[in-house]
Each structure stands twice: as C-alpha cells, then as structure tokens.
Amino acid sequence: MKEKKSSEDDPTIEFQDYLDESQLDAVMQLVTKDLSEPYSIDDGKPIGCVVCKIDQEEAIQNGEQRMMKTGYIGMLAVQSSYRRRGIGKSLVRKVLERMKAMKCESVMLETEMSNVTAQKLYQRSFGFIREEKLVRYYLNWGDAYRLRLWF
Ligand SMILES: CC(C)(COP(=O)(O)OP(=O)(O)OC[C@H]1O[C@@H](n2cnc3c(N)ncnc32)[C@H](O)[C@@H]1OP(=O)(O)O)[C@@H](O)C(=O)NCCC(=O)NCCS
C-alpha cells in the first residue's frame, strides 16, 4: 500500500509559530468557521491554525500533592478547501511533540459530540480517549466530550 504523504512534506505549506498580534485577525477568521472569502495559498495567508496552552494542575500521587503540567488544545481549524490533506493532523502532531518536550503529562480538549471529524482525528490518529461527557457545555447548549491523551 502506498504510504500517505504528510502535509509536512508539501513544500507549498509552511508551518508558522505564533509571533505577534498581527497574526490574530487571520486566526480569528479561521476559527469563525464560515469565511466570507476563501484564502489563496499563494498570498501567504494562513489556511489553518491550532491554539493551545499549558496549565499547571494539582495532582495527588501516593497521598502526596504535586503539580503536573497539562496541555490544552483550545482551537483547531483548517480552511474548508484545504481539508483532508493531513494539515489538521500535522498541526496536532506538532503541538503534541512540543507539549511532550515541555514535560506535559497529558493533553486535553473538548469537542462537540456531533463533531465526528474532530473525534476521529484525535481518537484514531493520536489515541485520545473520552474522559467525560459534558452536558450542555457550549453556549448553543450542545453536549461535548472531554478527550485526553496521557503521554
Ligand atoms: C477538524 C479539522 C481541523 C480537520 O482538519 P483536516 O486538515 O481536514 O484533517 P486531516 O486531513 O489531518 O485529517 C485527519 C483525520 O481526521 C479525520 N477526518 C478529517 N476529515 C474528515 C471527514 N470529513 N470525515 C471523516 N473523518 C475525517 C480522519 O480520520 C483523518 O485521517 P485520515 O485522512 O487518515 O482518514 C477540520 O475538519 C476543521 O477545521 N473543522 C472545523 C473546525 C473543527 O471542528 N475543529 C475541531 C474542534 S475540536
């Protein structure tokens, strides 16, 4: 079977770190889902983004309290005309590698129960597990799953 090429090997796609606020407009447009105008890959504008953070959480281990680093993926979006090319997977892979390198013990996120695509991406491609069902989690009263990956 021919191995599927990763979007990281595609020379037309550049992965950029967050640098400053000048990128925020583009990020907001991506996560607002319905873009008024499609972006072209040639003009250098972002076609996908992942927004995440690292928190310190208290944990009890063997009766002792300790701090534990937990990664959190807040948003992931790829412009619709560029989906199914592995870009979402590459973005997630990159943040997981960094979170692991920064000594996170796990990574979590919430996804709408109806968002089968996101669940497939996180569960099948990376091994996230369903940790909790969150009833009426979103402002639109949609239910969510909390997914977690333990390193
Ligand atoms: C979720 C999203 C970021 C995926 O981006 P993408 O670049 O298309 O994802 P990839 O091409 O890397 O696909 C990764 C995996 O996700 C799953 N997947 C992606 N699109 C899918 C679809 N339309 N139907 C079923 N599974 C799908 C597949 O398991 C796929 O792996 P495979 O191609 O090896 O089968 C994109 O669909 C999106 O922006 N959706 C709207 C925003 C959103 O729902 N964000 C997640 C919130 S938690």
Short mmCIF file of C-alpha atoms and ligand atoms in Angstrom, two decimals:
data_model
loop_
_atom_site.label_atom_id
_atom_site.label_comp_id
_atom_site.label_asym_id
_atom_site.label_seq_id
_atom_site.Cartn_x
_atom_site.Cartn_y
_atom_site.Cartn_z
CA MET A 1 0.00 0.00 0.00
CA LYS A 2 1.33 3.41 -0.90
CA GLU A 3 2.16 5.48 2.20
CA LYS A 4 0.11 8.66 2.52
CA LYS A 5 2.26 11.79 2.20
CA SER A 6 2.28 14.12 5.18
CA SER A 7 1.40 17.78 4.70
CA GLU A 8 4.76 18.49 6.37
CA ASP A 9 6.47 17.19 3.19
CA ASP A 10 4.42 19.53 0.99
CA PRO A 11 6.68 22.46 0.02
CA THR A 12 3.65 24.70 -0.62
CA ILE A 13 2.61 24.51 3.04
CA GLU A 14 4.58 26.41 5.68
CA PHE A 15 4.07 25.80 9.41
CA GLN A 16 4.49 29.01 11.41
CA ASP A 17 4.74 29.66 15.14
CA TYR A 18 2.73 32.44 16.75
CA LEU A 19 4.86 35.56 16.61
CA ASP A 20 2.69 38.56 17.43
CA GLU A 21 -0.77 40.12 17.31
CA SER A 22 -0.52 40.83 13.59
CA GLN A 23 -1.50 37.17 13.04
CA LEU A 24 -4.60 37.29 15.22
CA ASP A 25 -7.03 38.60 12.61
CA ALA A 26 -6.26 35.65 10.37
CA VAL A 27 -6.59 33.23 13.26
CA MET A 28 -9.97 34.71 14.21
CA GLN A 29 -11.19 34.37 10.65
CA LEU A 30 -10.18 30.72 10.56
CA VAL A 31 -11.86 29.80 13.81
CA THR A 32 -15.01 31.74 12.96
CA LYS A 33 -15.59 28.86 10.52
CA ASP A 34 -17.58 30.47 7.70
CA LEU A 35 -15.08 32.60 5.88
CA SER A 36 -16.54 35.34 3.75
CA GLU A 37 -13.75 34.96 1.19
CA PRO A 38 -11.63 31.90 0.56
CA TYR A 39 -7.91 32.37 1.18
CA SER A 40 -5.46 31.54 -1.54
CA ILE A 41 -2.37 29.52 -0.68
CA ASP A 42 -0.25 31.84 -2.83
CA ASP A 43 -0.77 35.03 -0.90
CA GLY A 44 0.86 33.70 2.25
CA LYS A 45 -2.24 33.96 4.43
CA PRO A 46 -2.89 31.22 6.99
CA ILE A 47 -5.06 28.28 5.94
CA GLY A 48 -5.10 26.52 9.29
CA CYS A 49 -4.31 27.13 12.94
CA VAL A 50 -4.10 25.47 16.33
CA VAL A 51 -4.40 27.47 19.55
CA CYS A 52 -3.19 25.84 22.75
CA LYS A 53 -1.70 26.44 26.20
CA ILE A 54 -0.04 24.63 29.08
CA ASP A 55 -1.57 24.74 32.58
CA GLN A 56 -0.25 23.62 35.94
CA GLU A 57 -2.72 21.34 37.72
CA GLU A 58 -2.66 19.95 41.24
CA ALA A 59 -2.47 16.17 41.42
CA ILE A 60 -2.41 13.71 44.29
CA GLN A 61 0.01 10.83 43.86
CA ASN A 62 0.60 8.23 46.57
CA GLY A 63 -1.13 10.55 49.03
CA GLU A 64 1.19 13.43 48.16
CA GLN A 65 0.20 16.64 46.46
CA ARG A 66 2.25 17.71 43.44
CA MET A 67 1.99 19.99 40.43
CA MET A 68 1.52 18.48 36.99
CA LYS A 69 1.75 20.16 33.58
CA THR A 70 -1.27 19.63 31.32
CA GLY A 71 -1.51 20.72 27.69
CA TYR A 72 -4.79 22.14 26.43
CA ILE A 73 -5.86 22.46 22.78
CA GLY A 74 -8.39 25.30 22.62
CA MET A 75 -8.97 25.59 18.89
CA LEU A 76 -8.07 23.76 15.71
CA ALA A 77 -9.28 24.84 12.30
CA VAL A 78 -8.33 24.26 8.68
CA GLN A 79 -9.92 26.25 5.90
CA SER A 80 -12.51 24.03 4.22
CA SER A 81 -10.89 23.98 0.77
CA TYR A 82 -7.64 22.62 2.28
CA ARG A 83 -9.15 19.87 4.43
CA ARG A 84 -8.36 16.14 4.09
CA ARG A 85 -4.73 16.79 3.18
CA GLY A 86 -3.33 15.96 6.60
CA ILE A 87 -2.90 19.60 7.71
CA GLY A 88 -5.04 19.21 10.83
CA LYS A 89 -3.12 16.09 11.80
CA SER A 90 0.22 17.83 11.25
CA LEU A 91 -0.82 20.78 13.42
CA VAL A 92 -1.90 18.45 16.24
CA ARG A 93 1.26 16.32 15.89
CA LYS A 94 3.41 19.42 16.22
CA VAL A 95 1.73 20.67 19.39
CA LEU A 96 1.81 17.20 20.97
CA GLU A 97 5.55 16.94 20.31
CA ARG A 98 6.15 20.32 21.91
CA MET A 99 3.92 19.64 24.89
CA LYS A 100 5.73 16.36 25.49
CA ALA A 101 9.10 18.10 25.21
CA MET A 102 7.86 20.71 27.72
CA LYS A 103 7.12 17.89 30.20
CA CYS A 104 3.33 17.82 30.00
CA GLU A 105 1.92 14.60 31.39
CA SER A 106 -1.28 14.74 29.36
CA VAL A 107 -3.18 16.85 26.84
CA MET A 108 -6.89 17.54 26.90
CA LEU A 109 -9.55 19.28 24.86
CA GLU A 110 -13.28 19.46 24.43
CA THR A 111 -15.13 18.66 21.23
CA GLU A 112 -18.78 18.81 20.35
CA MET A 113 -20.43 15.38 20.49
CA SER A 114 -21.71 15.94 16.97
CA ASN A 115 -18.20 16.68 15.63
CA VAL A 116 -17.33 13.19 14.40
CA THR A 117 -14.50 14.50 12.21
CA ALA A 118 -12.64 16.00 15.16
CA GLN A 119 -13.24 12.90 17.28
CA LYS A 120 -11.84 10.67 14.52
CA LEU A 121 -8.80 12.89 14.19
CA TYR A 122 -7.99 12.91 17.91
CA GLN A 123 -9.04 9.38 18.80
CA ARG A 124 -7.98 7.37 15.74
CA SER A 125 -4.89 9.30 14.71
CA PHE A 126 -3.49 10.06 18.17
CA GLY A 127 -5.15 7.76 20.69
CA PHE A 128 -7.05 10.36 22.73
CA ILE A 129 -9.68 8.74 24.94
CA ARG A 130 -13.11 10.00 26.02
CA GLU A 131 -12.77 11.07 29.63
CA GLU A 132 -16.06 12.78 30.33
CA LYS A 133 -19.36 13.74 28.75
CA LEU A 134 -20.15 17.41 29.33
CA VAL A 135 -23.88 18.05 29.04
CA ARG A 136 -24.85 21.43 27.53
CA TYR A 137 -21.22 22.50 27.56
CA TYR A 138 -21.44 25.03 24.73
CA LEU A 139 -23.36 28.30 24.55
CA ASN A 140 -25.66 26.71 21.96
CA TRP A 141 -26.41 24.01 24.59
CA GLY A 142 -24.51 21.43 22.57
CA ASP A 143 -23.07 18.47 24.52
CA ALA A 144 -19.34 17.82 24.43
CA TYR A 145 -16.78 15.14 25.14
CA ARG A 146 -13.63 15.89 27.07
CA LEU A 147 -10.83 13.96 25.37
CA ARG A 148 -7.46 13.28 26.93
CA LEU A 149 -4.17 11.80 25.81
CA TRP A 150 -1.75 10.58 28.51
CA PHE A 151 1.89 10.61 27.43
C1 LIG B 1 -11.21 19.03 12.22
C2 LIG B 1 -10.34 19.68 11.12
C3 LIG B 1 -9.36 20.66 11.77
C4 LIG B 1 -9.53 18.55 10.42
O1 LIG B 1 -8.62 19.16 9.52
P1 LIG B 1 -8.03 18.38 8.24
O2 LIG B 1 -6.82 19.12 7.80
O3 LIG B 1 -9.09 18.15 7.25
O4 LIG B 1 -7.64 16.98 8.92
P2 LIG B 1 -6.68 15.87 8.31
O5 LIG B 1 -6.69 15.93 6.81
O6 LIG B 1 -5.37 15.95 9.00
O7 LIG B 1 -7.46 14.53 8.76
C5 LIG B 1 -7.11 13.87 9.95
C6 LIG B 1 -8.12 12.77 10.27
O8 LIG B 1 -9.35 13.34 10.65
C7 LIG B 1 -10.43 12.54 10.17
N1 LIG B 1 -11.20 13.33 9.22
C8 LIG B 1 -10.86 14.53 8.68
N2 LIG B 1 -11.86 14.97 7.88
C9 LIG B 1 -12.84 14.03 7.93
C10 LIG B 1 -14.13 13.91 7.33
N3 LIG B 1 -14.61 14.85 6.53
N4 LIG B 1 -14.85 12.82 7.62
C11 LIG B 1 -14.38 11.84 8.42
N5 LIG B 1 -13.16 11.90 9.02
C12 LIG B 1 -12.41 12.97 8.77
C13 LIG B 1 -9.81 11.33 9.51
O9 LIG B 1 -9.67 10.33 10.50
C14 LIG B 1 -8.46 11.88 9.08
O10 LIG B 1 -7.49 10.91 8.98
P3 LIG B 1 -7.31 10.13 7.55
O11 LIG B 1 -7.25 11.19 6.49
O12 LIG B 1 -6.01 9.39 7.74
O13 LIG B 1 -8.51 9.26 7.42
C15 LIG B 1 -11.21 20.40 10.04
O14 LIG B 1 -12.19 19.50 9.58
C16 LIG B 1 -11.89 21.67 10.57
O15 LIG B 1 -11.30 22.76 10.56
N6 LIG B 1 -13.14 21.52 11.04
C17 LIG B 1 -13.90 22.66 11.59
C18 LIG B 1 -13.36 23.10 12.93
C19 LIG B 1 -13.36 21.96 13.93
O16 LIG B 1 -14.28 21.16 14.00
N7 LIG B 1 -12.28 21.92 14.74
C20 LIG B 1 -12.11 20.92 15.79
C21 LIG B 1 -12.76 21.39 17.03
S1 LIG B 1 -12.42 20.28 18.39
#
